[in-house]
Coordinates of C-alpha atoms in Angstrom, one line a residue:
Chain A
M1 CA -86.5 175.4 180.2
R2 CA -89.5 177.6 181.0
L3 CA -89.3 176.7 184.6
L4 CA -85.6 177.3 184.7
L5 CA -86.1 180.8 183.3
V6 CA -88.8 181.5 185.9
E7 CA -86.6 180.4 188.7
L8 CA -83.7 182.5 187.4
T9 CA -86.0 185.5 187.4
R10 CA -87.1 184.6 190.9
F11 CA -83.4 184.3 191.9
R12 CA -82.3 187.7 190.6
S13 CA -85.4 189.3 192.0
R14 CA -84.7 188.3 195.5
R15 CA -83.2 191.3 197.4
A16 CA -81.4 189.2 200.0
I17 CA -79.6 187.2 197.2
V18 CA -78.6 190.3 195.4
L19 CA -77.2 191.8 198.6
V20 CA -75.1 188.6 199.3
L21 CA -73.8 188.7 195.7
V22 CA -72.9 192.3 196.0
A23 CA -71.1 191.4 199.2
A24 CA -69.2 188.7 197.3
A25 CA -68.2 191.2 194.6
L26 CA -67.0 193.7 197.2
L27 CA -65.0 191.1 199.1
T28 CA -63.4 189.9 195.9
T29 CA -62.6 193.4 194.9
L30 CA -61.1 194.0 198.4
V31 CA -58.9 190.9 198.1
T32 CA -57.8 191.9 194.6
A33 CA -57.0 195.5 195.6
T34 CA -55.1 194.3 198.7
T35 CA -53.1 191.8 196.7
L36 CA -52.2 194.4 194.0
W37 CA -51.3 196.9 196.7
D38 CA -49.1 194.5 198.7
T39 CA -47.2 193.5 195.6
R40 CA -46.8 197.0 194.1
P41 CA -43.3 197.8 192.6
V42 CA -40.8 199.7 194.8
S43 CA -40.8 203.3 193.9
A44 CA -37.9 205.8 194.4
A45 CA -39.9 207.3 197.2
D46 CA -40.3 203.9 198.9
R47 CA -36.5 203.3 198.6
A48 CA -35.7 206.8 200.0
A49 CA -38.1 206.2 202.9
A50 CA -36.5 202.7 203.6
E51 CA -33.0 204.2 203.5
A52 CA -34.0 206.9 205.9
T53 CA -35.5 204.3 208.3
A54 CA -32.4 202.1 208.0
A55 CA -30.1 205.0 208.8
R56 CA -32.3 206.1 211.8
E57 CA -32.3 202.5 213.1
A58 CA -28.6 202.1 212.5
A59 CA -27.9 205.2 214.7
D60 CA -29.5 203.4 217.6
P61 CA -27.0 203.0 220.5
M62 CA -27.7 199.3 220.7
F63 CA -26.8 198.7 217.0
Q64 CA -23.8 201.0 217.3
N65 CA -22.6 199.1 220.4
D66 CA -22.9 195.8 218.5
F67 CA -21.2 197.3 215.5
R68 CA -18.2 198.4 217.6
Q69 CA -17.9 195.0 219.2
C70 CA -18.2 193.3 215.8
Q71 CA -15.4 195.5 214.4
E72 CA -13.2 194.6 217.4
S73 CA -13.7 190.8 216.9
P74 CA -15.6 190.1 213.7
Q75 CA -15.0 186.3 213.9
D76 CA -17.0 186.2 217.2
F77 CA -20.0 187.8 215.4
L78 CA -19.8 186.6 211.8
G79 CA -17.7 183.4 211.8
P80 CA -14.1 182.6 211.3
A81 CA -13.7 184.1 207.8
A82 CA -15.2 187.5 208.7
T83 CA -13.4 190.8 208.5
A84 CA -14.2 194.2 210.1
E85 CA -15.6 195.4 206.8
D86 CA -18.2 192.6 206.9
C87 CA -19.7 194.2 210.1
E88 CA -21.7 196.7 208.0
Q89 CA -24.2 193.9 207.4
I90 CA -25.3 193.7 211.0
L91 CA -26.6 197.3 210.8
P92 CA -30.1 197.8 209.5
Q93 CA -30.3 197.8 205.7
A94 CA -32.8 199.6 203.4
E95 CA -33.8 196.2 202.0
W96 CA -35.0 195.2 205.4
Y97 CA -37.8 197.8 205.1
L98 CA -38.6 196.9 201.5
D99 CA -39.7 193.4 202.2
R100 CA -42.8 193.2 199.9
G101 CA -42.3 190.8 197.1
A102 CA -43.2 191.3 193.4
L103 CA -46.5 190.0 192.1
D104 CA -46.1 186.2 191.7
L105 CA -49.2 184.7 190.0
A106 CA -48.3 181.2 190.9
A107 CA -48.1 182.1 194.6
Q108 CA -51.3 184.1 194.4
N109 CA -53.0 180.9 193.1
D110 CA -52.4 179.4 196.5
S111 CA -53.1 182.4 198.6
A112 CA -55.3 185.3 197.3
A113 CA -57.2 183.1 194.9
T114 CA -57.9 180.6 197.7
A115 CA -59.2 183.5 199.8
V116 CA -61.6 184.5 197.0
T117 CA -62.7 180.9 196.5
V118 CA -63.4 180.3 200.2
T119 CA -65.3 183.6 200.4
L120 CA -67.4 182.7 197.4
V121 CA -68.1 179.2 198.7
A122 CA -69.3 180.6 202.1
L123 CA -71.5 183.3 200.5
L124 CA -73.0 181.1 197.8
L125 CA -73.8 178.5 200.5
V126 CA -75.9 181.3 202.0
V127 CA -77.4 182.1 198.6
G128 CA -78.4 178.5 197.9
T129 CA -79.9 178.3 201.4
T130 CA -81.9 181.5 201.4
F131 CA -83.2 180.9 197.9
A132 CA -84.9 177.7 199.0
G133 CA -85.6 178.8 202.5
A134 CA -87.6 181.9 201.5
D135 CA -90.0 179.7 199.5
W136 CA -90.6 177.6 202.5
A137 CA -90.8 180.5 205.0
T138 CA -93.3 182.5 202.9
G139 CA -95.3 179.4 201.9
S140 CA -95.1 180.6 198.2
L141 CA -93.9 177.1 197.3
S142 CA -97.4 175.7 197.7
N143 CA -98.6 178.5 195.4
Q144 CA -96.1 177.5 192.8
L145 CA -97.2 173.8 193.1
L146 CA -100.7 174.9 192.3
F147 CA -99.4 176.0 188.9
E148 CA -96.9 173.2 188.3
P149 CA -97.7 170.2 190.4
R150 CA -94.8 168.1 189.1
R151 CA -92.6 168.5 192.1
G152 CA -89.5 167.0 190.6
R153 CA -89.6 169.6 187.8
I154 CA -89.9 172.4 190.4
W155 CA -87.0 171.0 192.4
L156 CA -84.8 170.6 189.4
A157 CA -85.6 174.0 188.0
K158 CA -84.7 175.7 191.3
A159 CA -81.5 173.6 191.5
G160 CA -80.7 174.6 187.9
A161 CA -81.2 178.3 188.7
V162 CA -78.9 178.0 191.7
L163 CA -76.3 176.0 189.6
V164 CA -76.4 178.6 186.8
A165 CA -76.3 181.6 189.0
A166 CA -73.5 180.3 191.3
T167 CA -71.4 179.2 188.3
V168 CA -71.9 182.6 186.6
A169 CA -71.0 184.5 189.9
A170 CA -67.9 182.3 190.4
V171 CA -66.7 182.7 186.8
V172 CA -67.3 186.5 186.8
L173 CA -65.7 187.1 190.2
L174 CA -62.8 184.7 190.0
G175 CA -62.3 185.7 186.3
G176 CA -62.3 189.3 187.4
F177 CA -59.7 188.6 190.1
W178 CA -57.4 186.8 187.6
L179 CA -57.9 189.4 184.9
A180 CA -56.8 192.1 187.3
M181 CA -53.8 190.0 188.3
F182 CA -52.7 189.3 184.7
L183 CA -53.2 192.9 183.7
A184 CA -51.1 194.1 186.7
A185 CA -48.4 191.5 186.0
D186 CA -48.3 192.6 182.4
A187 CA -48.1 196.3 183.3
R188 CA -45.3 195.5 185.8
G189 CA -43.4 193.5 183.2
I190 CA -43.7 190.3 185.1
T191 CA -43.9 187.1 183.0
T192 CA -45.5 184.0 184.2
P193 CA -44.5 180.5 183.0
G194 CA -47.0 178.6 180.9
E195 CA -47.0 175.8 183.4
A196 CA -48.2 178.2 186.1
I197 CA -50.9 179.6 183.9
T198 CA -52.2 176.1 183.1
D199 CA -52.1 175.4 186.9
I200 CA -54.1 178.6 187.5
A201 CA -56.6 177.7 184.9
W202 CA -57.3 174.2 186.3
T203 CA -57.4 175.5 189.9
S204 CA -59.9 178.2 188.9
A205 CA -62.1 175.7 187.0
R206 CA -62.1 173.4 190.1
A207 CA -62.9 176.5 192.3
V208 CA -65.9 177.4 190.1
A209 CA -67.1 173.8 190.3
L210 CA -66.6 173.9 194.1
V211 CA -68.6 177.1 194.5
A212 CA -71.4 175.8 192.3
G213 CA -71.5 172.4 194.1
A214 CA -71.6 174.1 197.5
A215 CA -74.5 176.3 196.4
V216 CA -76.5 173.4 195.0
G217 CA -75.7 171.3 198.0
A218 CA -76.9 174.0 200.3
Y219 CA -80.1 174.4 198.3
A220 CA -80.8 170.7 198.4
L221 CA -80.2 170.6 202.1
T222 CA -82.6 173.5 202.6
M223 CA -85.2 171.7 200.5
L224 CA -84.8 168.8 202.8
L225 CA -84.8 170.6 206.1
R226 CA -87.2 173.4 204.9
H227 CA -85.6 176.1 207.0
T228 CA -82.9 178.6 206.3
V229 CA -81.5 179.0 209.8
G230 CA -81.8 175.3 210.5
T231 CA -79.7 174.6 207.3
L232 CA -77.1 177.2 208.1
A233 CA -76.8 175.8 211.6
T234 CA -76.4 172.3 210.3
L235 CA -73.8 173.4 207.8
F236 CA -71.9 175.3 210.5
A237 CA -72.1 172.4 212.9
Y238 CA -70.7 170.1 210.2
V239 CA -67.9 172.4 209.1
V240 CA -66.7 173.4 212.5
G241 CA -68.1 170.9 215.0
G242 CA -67.6 168.0 212.6
E243 CA -64.0 168.8 212.0
I244 CA -63.2 169.1 215.7
L245 CA -65.1 165.9 216.5
L246 CA -63.4 164.1 213.6
L247 CA -59.9 165.1 214.7
S248 CA -60.6 164.0 218.3
L249 CA -61.5 160.5 217.3
P250 CA -59.0 157.8 218.5
F251 CA -58.4 156.4 215.1
D252 CA -55.5 156.7 212.6
G253 CA -55.9 158.6 209.4
V254 CA -59.1 160.4 210.2
G255 CA -57.8 163.5 208.4
R256 CA -58.6 161.7 205.2
W257 CA -62.3 162.3 206.0
S258 CA -61.9 166.0 207.0
L259 CA -64.0 168.3 204.9
S260 CA -61.3 171.0 204.7
N261 CA -58.6 168.6 203.7
N262 CA -60.8 167.2 200.9
V263 CA -61.7 170.7 199.8
F264 CA -58.1 171.7 199.5
A265 CA -57.2 168.4 197.8
W266 CA -59.9 169.2 195.2
L267 CA -58.6 172.8 194.8
Y268 CA -54.9 172.1 194.7
D269 CA -54.8 168.8 192.9
G270 CA -54.0 166.9 196.2
Y271 CA -53.2 168.2 199.6
E272 CA -50.7 167.3 202.3
Y273 CA -51.6 167.8 205.9
Y274 CA -49.9 167.2 209.3
D275 CA -51.0 163.9 210.7
P276 CA -49.6 162.9 214.1
T277 CA -50.7 159.3 213.7
V278 CA -48.3 158.8 210.7
S279 CA -45.7 156.3 211.8
C280 CA -42.0 156.9 210.9
P281 CA -40.2 154.2 208.9
A282 CA -38.4 151.6 210.9
G283 CA -35.2 152.8 212.4
E284 CA -36.1 156.5 212.0
E285 CA -36.9 158.3 215.2
F286 CA -38.0 161.5 213.5
C287 CA -39.8 162.0 210.2
E288 CA -42.2 164.3 208.5
Q289 CA -45.6 163.2 209.8
V290 CA -47.5 164.2 206.7
A291 CA -50.4 162.4 205.0
R292 CA -51.9 163.2 201.6
V293 CA -55.4 163.4 200.2
T294 CA -55.4 163.1 196.4
L295 CA -57.5 165.0 193.9
E296 CA -59.4 161.8 193.1
Q297 CA -60.1 161.1 196.8
G298 CA -61.3 164.7 197.2
T299 CA -63.5 164.4 194.2
W300 CA -65.2 161.3 195.5
F301 CA -65.6 162.7 199.0
L302 CA -67.2 166.0 197.9
G303 CA -69.2 164.4 195.1
A304 CA -70.6 161.8 197.5
L305 CA -71.5 164.6 200.0
V306 CA -73.5 166.6 197.4
L307 CA -75.0 163.4 195.9
L308 CA -76.1 162.2 199.3
V309 CA -77.9 165.5 200.1
V310 CA -79.5 165.5 196.6
V311 CA -80.6 161.8 196.9
L312 CA -82.3 162.6 200.3
S313 CA -83.7 166.0 199.2
L314 CA -85.4 165.3 195.9
P315 CA -87.4 162.2 196.8
S316 CA -88.3 163.8 200.1
F317 CA -89.6 166.9 198.4
R318 CA -91.7 164.7 196.0
R319 CA -93.3 162.7 198.8
R320 CA -93.7 164.9 201.8
D321 CA -96.7 167.2 202.4
V322 CA -96.2 170.8 201.5
P323 CA -97.5 173.3 204.1
Chain B
M1 CA -116.9 167.7 180.9
S2 CA -117.7 165.2 183.6
E3 CA -121.0 165.7 185.6
T4 CA -119.0 165.5 188.8
V5 CA -116.0 167.9 188.9
I6 CA -114.7 166.8 192.3
E7 CA -115.1 163.3 193.6
T8 CA -113.5 161.6 196.5
I9 CA -114.2 158.0 197.5
G10 CA -113.1 156.7 200.9
L11 CA -110.6 159.5 201.2
R12 CA -108.5 159.2 204.4
K13 CA -105.7 161.2 205.8
E14 CA -103.7 160.0 208.8
F15 CA -100.5 161.3 210.3
R16 CA -98.5 161.3 213.4
T17 CA -97.6 164.4 215.3
R18 CA -94.0 165.0 216.6
R19 CA -95.2 163.8 220.0
G20 CA -96.3 160.5 218.4
R21 CA -100.1 161.2 218.5
H22 CA -102.0 159.5 215.8
I23 CA -104.3 161.9 214.0
V24 CA -107.0 161.0 211.5
A25 CA -107.7 164.3 209.8
V26 CA -110.1 162.9 207.2
H27 CA -112.2 159.7 207.7
D28 CA -113.1 157.8 204.6
L29 CA -114.7 160.9 203.0
D30 CA -117.0 160.5 200.0
L31 CA -117.5 163.9 198.4
A32 CA -119.1 164.8 195.1
V33 CA -119.2 168.3 193.7
P34 CA -121.4 168.7 190.6
A35 CA -120.3 170.7 187.6
G36 CA -121.3 174.4 187.6
G37 CA -122.5 176.6 190.4
V38 CA -121.2 177.3 193.8
H39 CA -120.7 174.4 196.2
G40 CA -120.2 175.2 199.9
F41 CA -117.8 173.1 201.9
L42 CA -118.6 173.6 205.5
G43 CA -117.2 172.2 208.7
P44 CA -115.8 173.5 212.0
N45 CA -112.1 174.1 212.5
G46 CA -110.2 170.9 212.5
S47 CA -112.9 169.0 210.6
G48 CA -110.6 168.2 207.7
K49 CA -111.8 170.8 205.0
T50 CA -108.4 172.2 204.3
T51 CA -106.7 168.8 204.5
T52 CA -109.2 167.5 201.9
I53 CA -108.5 170.5 199.6
R54 CA -104.8 170.1 200.0
M55 CA -105.0 166.4 199.1
L56 CA -107.1 167.2 196.0
L57 CA -104.5 169.8 194.9
G58 CA -101.5 167.5 195.4
L59 CA -100.1 169.4 198.4
A60 CA -100.7 166.5 200.8
R61 CA -100.7 162.8 200.2
A62 CA -103.9 160.8 200.9
S63 CA -103.4 157.8 203.2
K64 CA -106.2 155.9 201.5
G65 CA -109.0 156.4 199.0
Q66 CA -109.5 157.8 195.6
M67 CA -109.8 161.3 194.3
R68 CA -110.9 162.5 190.9
L69 CA -110.9 166.0 189.4
F70 CA -112.8 166.4 186.1
G71 CA -113.1 162.6 186.1
R72 CA -109.3 162.1 186.1
P73 CA -107.7 160.3 189.0
V74 CA -105.4 162.6 191.1
P75 CA -102.7 163.1 192.1
E76 CA -101.5 160.8 189.2
H77 CA -103.2 163.0 186.5
L78 CA -103.1 166.3 188.3
P79 CA -100.7 167.9 185.8
E80 CA -103.3 167.3 183.1
V81 CA -106.1 169.1 184.9
I82 CA -104.2 171.7 187.0
G83 CA -104.5 174.2 184.2
R84 CA -108.2 174.2 184.7
I85 CA -108.1 174.8 188.4
G86 CA -107.6 178.0 190.4
A87 CA -107.2 177.6 194.2
V88 CA -106.5 179.6 197.3
V89 CA -105.5 177.4 200.2
E90 CA -105.6 179.0 203.7
Q91 CA -104.0 182.4 203.7
P92 CA -102.5 184.1 200.7
K93 CA -98.9 182.9 200.2
F94 CA -96.7 185.1 198.1
V95 CA -93.1 186.4 198.2
P96 CA -93.4 189.5 200.5
T97 CA -90.6 191.5 198.8
F98 CA -92.0 191.1 195.3
T99 CA -94.7 193.4 194.0
G100 CA -98.2 192.0 193.5
R101 CA -97.6 192.1 189.7
K102 CA -94.3 190.3 190.0
N103 CA -95.8 187.5 192.1
L104 CA -98.6 187.0 189.6
T105 CA -96.3 187.2 186.6
L106 CA -94.0 184.5 188.0
L107 CA -96.9 182.2 188.8
A108 CA -98.3 182.8 185.3
R109 CA -95.0 181.8 183.8
T110 CA -94.7 178.8 186.1
G111 CA -98.1 177.5 184.8
G112 CA -97.4 178.5 181.2
V113 CA -100.2 181.1 181.4
P114 CA -99.7 184.1 179.0
S115 CA -98.5 187.1 181.0
T116 CA -101.3 189.2 179.4
R117 CA -103.7 187.4 181.8
V118 CA -102.1 189.2 184.7
D119 CA -103.7 192.6 183.9
A120 CA -107.1 191.0 183.4
A121 CA -106.8 189.1 186.7
L122 CA -105.7 192.2 188.6
A123 CA -108.6 194.2 187.1
Q124 CA -111.1 191.5 188.0
V125 CA -110.2 191.9 191.7
G126 CA -109.8 195.7 191.7
L127 CA -106.1 195.8 192.2
T128 CA -105.2 197.7 189.0
G129 CA -102.9 200.5 190.0
L130 CA -101.9 198.8 193.3
D131 CA -99.9 196.1 191.6
K132 CA -96.6 197.9 191.8
E133 CA -96.5 197.9 195.6
R134 CA -94.7 195.1 197.5
F135 CA -96.9 192.3 198.7
R136 CA -95.8 192.9 202.3
G137 CA -97.2 196.4 202.2
Y138 CA -100.7 195.2 201.2
S139 CA -103.5 195.2 203.6
L140 CA -105.1 191.8 204.5
G141 CA -107.9 192.5 202.1
M142 CA -105.5 193.4 199.3
K143 CA -103.6 190.2 199.9
Q144 CA -106.8 188.2 199.7
R145 CA -107.7 189.9 196.5
L146 CA -104.3 189.1 195.0
A147 CA -104.7 185.5 196.0
I148 CA -108.0 185.4 194.2
A149 CA -106.4 187.2 191.2
A150 CA -103.9 184.3 191.1
T151 CA -106.7 181.8 190.9
L152 CA -108.2 183.7 188.0
L153 CA -105.0 183.7 185.9
K154 CA -105.8 180.3 184.4
N155 CA -109.4 181.2 183.4
P156 CA -110.3 178.2 185.6
D157 CA -113.2 175.8 185.1
L158 CA -112.9 174.9 188.8
L159 CA -112.2 177.4 191.5
I160 CA -111.4 176.2 195.0
L161 CA -111.6 179.0 197.6
D162 CA -110.7 178.4 201.2
E163 CA -112.1 181.3 203.3
P164 CA -111.8 183.8 200.5
T165 CA -113.4 186.7 202.4
N166 CA -111.1 186.6 205.4
G167 CA -109.9 190.0 206.3
L168 CA -112.1 191.8 203.8
D169 CA -114.2 194.8 204.7
P170 CA -118.0 194.6 204.2
A171 CA -117.7 196.2 200.7
G172 CA -114.9 193.8 199.8
I173 CA -116.9 190.8 201.1
R174 CA -119.8 191.9 198.9
D175 CA -117.6 192.3 195.9
I176 CA -116.0 188.9 196.3
R177 CA -119.4 187.3 196.9
D178 CA -120.8 188.9 193.8
M179 CA -117.8 187.7 191.9
I180 CA -118.2 184.2 193.2
R181 CA -121.9 184.2 192.3
G182 CA -121.1 185.6 188.8
L183 CA -118.4 182.9 188.2
G184 CA -120.9 180.2 189.4
E185 CA -123.5 181.5 187.0
S186 CA -121.1 181.7 184.1
G187 CA -120.5 177.9 184.4
V188 CA -117.4 177.8 186.6
T189 CA -117.6 175.3 189.4
V190 CA -116.7 177.0 192.7
L191 CA -115.9 175.0 195.8
L192 CA -116.2 177.5 198.6
S193 CA -114.9 176.6 202.0
S194 CA -116.2 179.0 204.6
H195 CA -117.1 179.5 208.2
I196 CA -119.5 182.3 207.3
L197 CA -122.7 180.3 207.0
A198 CA -125.0 183.2 206.0
E199 CA -122.6 183.9 203.2
V200 CA -122.6 180.3 202.1
Q201 CA -126.4 180.2 202.2
Q202 CA -126.6 183.3 200.1
V203 CA -124.0 182.2 197.5
C204 CA -124.1 178.5 197.3
D205 CA -126.3 176.2 195.3
S206 CA -125.3 173.1 197.0
V207 CA -123.3 172.3 200.1
S208 CA -121.3 169.5 201.8
I209 CA -121.0 169.6 205.6
I210 CA -118.2 167.7 207.3
G211 CA -117.3 167.1 210.9
N212 CA -114.4 165.2 212.4
G213 CA -113.3 164.4 208.8
R214 CA -116.6 162.7 208.0
L215 CA -119.3 163.8 205.6
L216 CA -122.4 164.7 207.7
A217 CA -124.7 166.0 205.0
A218 CA -124.7 167.0 201.4
G219 CA -127.1 168.3 198.9
K220 CA -128.8 171.4 197.5
V221 CA -129.1 174.2 200.1
D222 CA -132.8 174.5 199.7
E223 CA -133.4 170.8 200.1
L224 CA -131.2 170.7 203.2
V225 CA -133.0 173.6 204.7
S226 CA -136.4 172.3 204.0
G227 CA -135.4 168.8 205.1
H228 CA -134.3 170.1 208.5
G229 CA -136.7 171.8 210.8
G230 CA -139.6 171.9 208.3
G231 CA -141.8 169.9 210.7
T232 CA -141.2 172.2 213.6
T233 CA -144.1 174.5 214.6
R234 CA -143.9 177.3 217.1
V235 CA -147.0 177.4 219.2
G236 CA -148.1 180.3 221.3
I237 CA -150.7 179.4 224.0
S238 CA -151.8 180.7 227.4
D239 CA -151.2 177.4 229.2
P240 CA -148.1 175.9 227.6
G241 CA -147.7 173.3 230.4
A242 CA -151.1 171.6 229.8
A243 CA -150.8 172.0 226.0
A244 CA -147.4 170.3 226.1
D245 CA -148.8 167.3 228.1
H246 CA -151.6 166.8 225.5
L247 CA -149.3 167.1 222.5
V248 CA -146.8 164.6 224.0
R249 CA -149.6 162.2 224.6
A250 CA -150.6 162.6 221.0
G251 CA -147.1 161.6 219.9
Y252 CA -145.4 165.0 219.4
S253 CA -142.0 166.0 220.6
V254 CA -142.3 169.3 222.5
T255 CA -139.8 171.7 223.9
R256 CA -140.4 174.9 225.7
D257 CA -139.0 178.1 224.2
N258 CA -139.5 181.4 226.1
G259 CA -143.2 180.8 226.9
H260 CA -143.8 179.2 223.5
L261 CA -143.7 175.5 222.5
L262 CA -141.6 174.1 219.7
V263 CA -143.5 171.1 218.4
D264 CA -142.0 168.4 216.2
G265 CA -143.7 165.4 214.9
P266 CA -146.0 164.0 212.2
G267 CA -149.0 165.7 210.9
R268 CA -149.9 169.3 210.0
A269 CA -150.4 172.4 212.0
D270 CA -154.2 172.1 211.8
Q271 CA -154.0 168.8 213.7
I272 CA -152.2 170.6 216.5
T273 CA -155.0 173.2 216.8
R274 CA -157.6 170.4 216.7
I275 CA -155.9 168.5 219.5
L276 CA -155.6 171.5 221.7
A277 CA -159.0 172.9 220.9
A278 CA -160.6 169.6 221.9
K279 CA -159.1 170.2 225.3
E280 CA -160.3 173.8 225.3
L281 CA -156.8 175.2 224.8
Y282 CA -156.7 177.9 222.1
V283 CA -153.6 178.9 220.3
H284 CA -152.8 182.6 219.7
E285 CA -149.7 181.9 217.5
L286 CA -149.0 179.1 215.2
T287 CA -145.8 179.5 213.0
P288 CA -143.9 177.0 211.0
V289 CA -140.2 177.2 212.0
R290 CA -137.9 177.5 209.0
A291 CA -134.4 176.2 209.6
D292 CA -131.4 178.0 208.3
L293 CA -128.0 176.7 207.3
E294 CA -126.5 177.7 210.6
S295 CA -129.0 175.7 212.7
I296 CA -128.5 172.7 210.4
F297 CA -124.7 173.1 210.7
L298 CA -124.8 173.4 214.5
E299 CA -127.2 170.4 214.7
L300 CA -125.0 168.2 212.5
T301 CA -121.7 169.2 214.0
K302 CA -123.2 169.2 217.5
G303 CA -122.2 172.8 218.1
E304 CA -118.5 172.4 217.5
A305 CA -116.7 175.8 217.6
L306 CA -116.9 177.8 214.5
Q307 CA -114.2 180.2 215.5
A308 CA -110.6 179.6 214.6
S309 CA -108.8 177.8 217.4
T310 CA -105.8 176.4 215.5
P311 CA -104.2 177.4 212.3
S312 CA -104.3 173.9 211.0
D313 CA -107.4 172.0 209.9
A314 CA -106.3 168.8 211.5
G315 CA -109.1 166.5 212.4
T316 CA -109.4 164.2 215.4
T317 CA -107.0 162.5 217.7
T318 CA -107.7 158.8 217.8
G319 CA -105.0 157.5 220.0
G320 CA -101.2 157.4 220.3
A321 CA -98.7 157.9 223.1
A322 CA -99.2 161.6 223.9

């Protein structure tokens, strides 16, 4: 516990880490503000502006020409049952220019909340990496070991600090995002079904775990590789290069092992993705070529990844010489 | 307390470089540092001093051999004795963006040392009032002082200092030297690894000299100095060539030195005068040559370079596929 508190102090004292966390807060705020702005209720001024735009567009000679032809032969334009009165609908309507939807929390769970989660995962990866990398770069780790030579304890205390800090950051920022969404929905008189709220709660809990796991995994990998830039390059190579390489392999069902598919399966309680290697049932020439990664499969995949790095990192740190 | 604070038996460190070269940094080293006083640990760069210290402190694994600190086998029992040991290994290593105080406070908390020790340690090295500055803004001397302050946090019984006066100005060197001497006199055992041989001779009670990872000599400084070169006599004479011939025939080893003779061999100075006087050669100078630590060191290490050539203290290459 003493070592964990020391590492938490070290964590919050690191300026680079504070800057990354501030960036995470700013980006979350930006996503929140953008979401609220894009779903704001239509005001009288918005409607008046839309009507003015529609009227201006309707006066365009091209629309007027179409309108005249429609009135002359409405069936050619709008089908056999159409009358001349129906031709009004081919002219620009005010609704066309009021296309923003109302705030839908269930939909935001799949869009804006995912953006916040992905942002937090990316930034907390950097945090986990730089927290460990700075100790190696400055050589201060050897100094710490002169005060606590039990390396396993040092490793675990640092991992604990990363886990606690990443969890708190994710809870606060994702919680803040959803608090703003629920308050806005309430203020706008939008009700959300209980089932959607339960879904949001579970997705958020899994998102927090994903952020914390990513940060701890990045920390463990840095303790193994002993270099911030090296770790970030390895992570980038795996996330980007690994995906490209995987999808180019001449085997069926490789999408099952894609990192992004498994991440989304974890977040969304299963994930369907396009897979051109999926065969259509006998007798069907066309079908939906979709494969699915389940939540359970995603859990095993991501858990195994983090566990693998930890299993390599901790014994390595305990055995190898410290510069 | 054990009579021997630091003990290594057959300590060996081997490793392979990235190019596959097999390096033996420490060759079956037997080292014994008695309790109390200041013990010098000398050796040219690459002789294995720092590697030995790093193995003792658990920062590097020994390939073979045994190590004991305060009589306890390490690294197995290092956690039991680490609270009694303060150490600076190579250059000061702190978080550059933290203040001196923050660095020390975090280390104190890591080791379970009361934070109140921080002020005392800072005062002991003269950093009071400068502790609020970031470590990266410190001069080299201030960094060195902070590293020494860190070693004092634990009120250690054993202090291991690797080149502690690096980067210090003359006044700073004197302060640290006085501090080391004071600690040694107060009962703390100090292992001082240094290239500055005059400093070691001034401060240390005993010394171990290593070269190529092997122990070359060990003992009290006075005994080492008197045991080396005590039989050499500087002879001034008008005909050094003839005198040298007679002395060699009498069983002495003679070398020429700027018109003088340096005579080694059995017997006393009066025998030299008697031999030469019998041949009607009369000396005008007869001086016993006192060795100093530097000459002993150079003799034992065969003049290996004292100046830093590589940052690591990595011993000898013994083979491999370079």
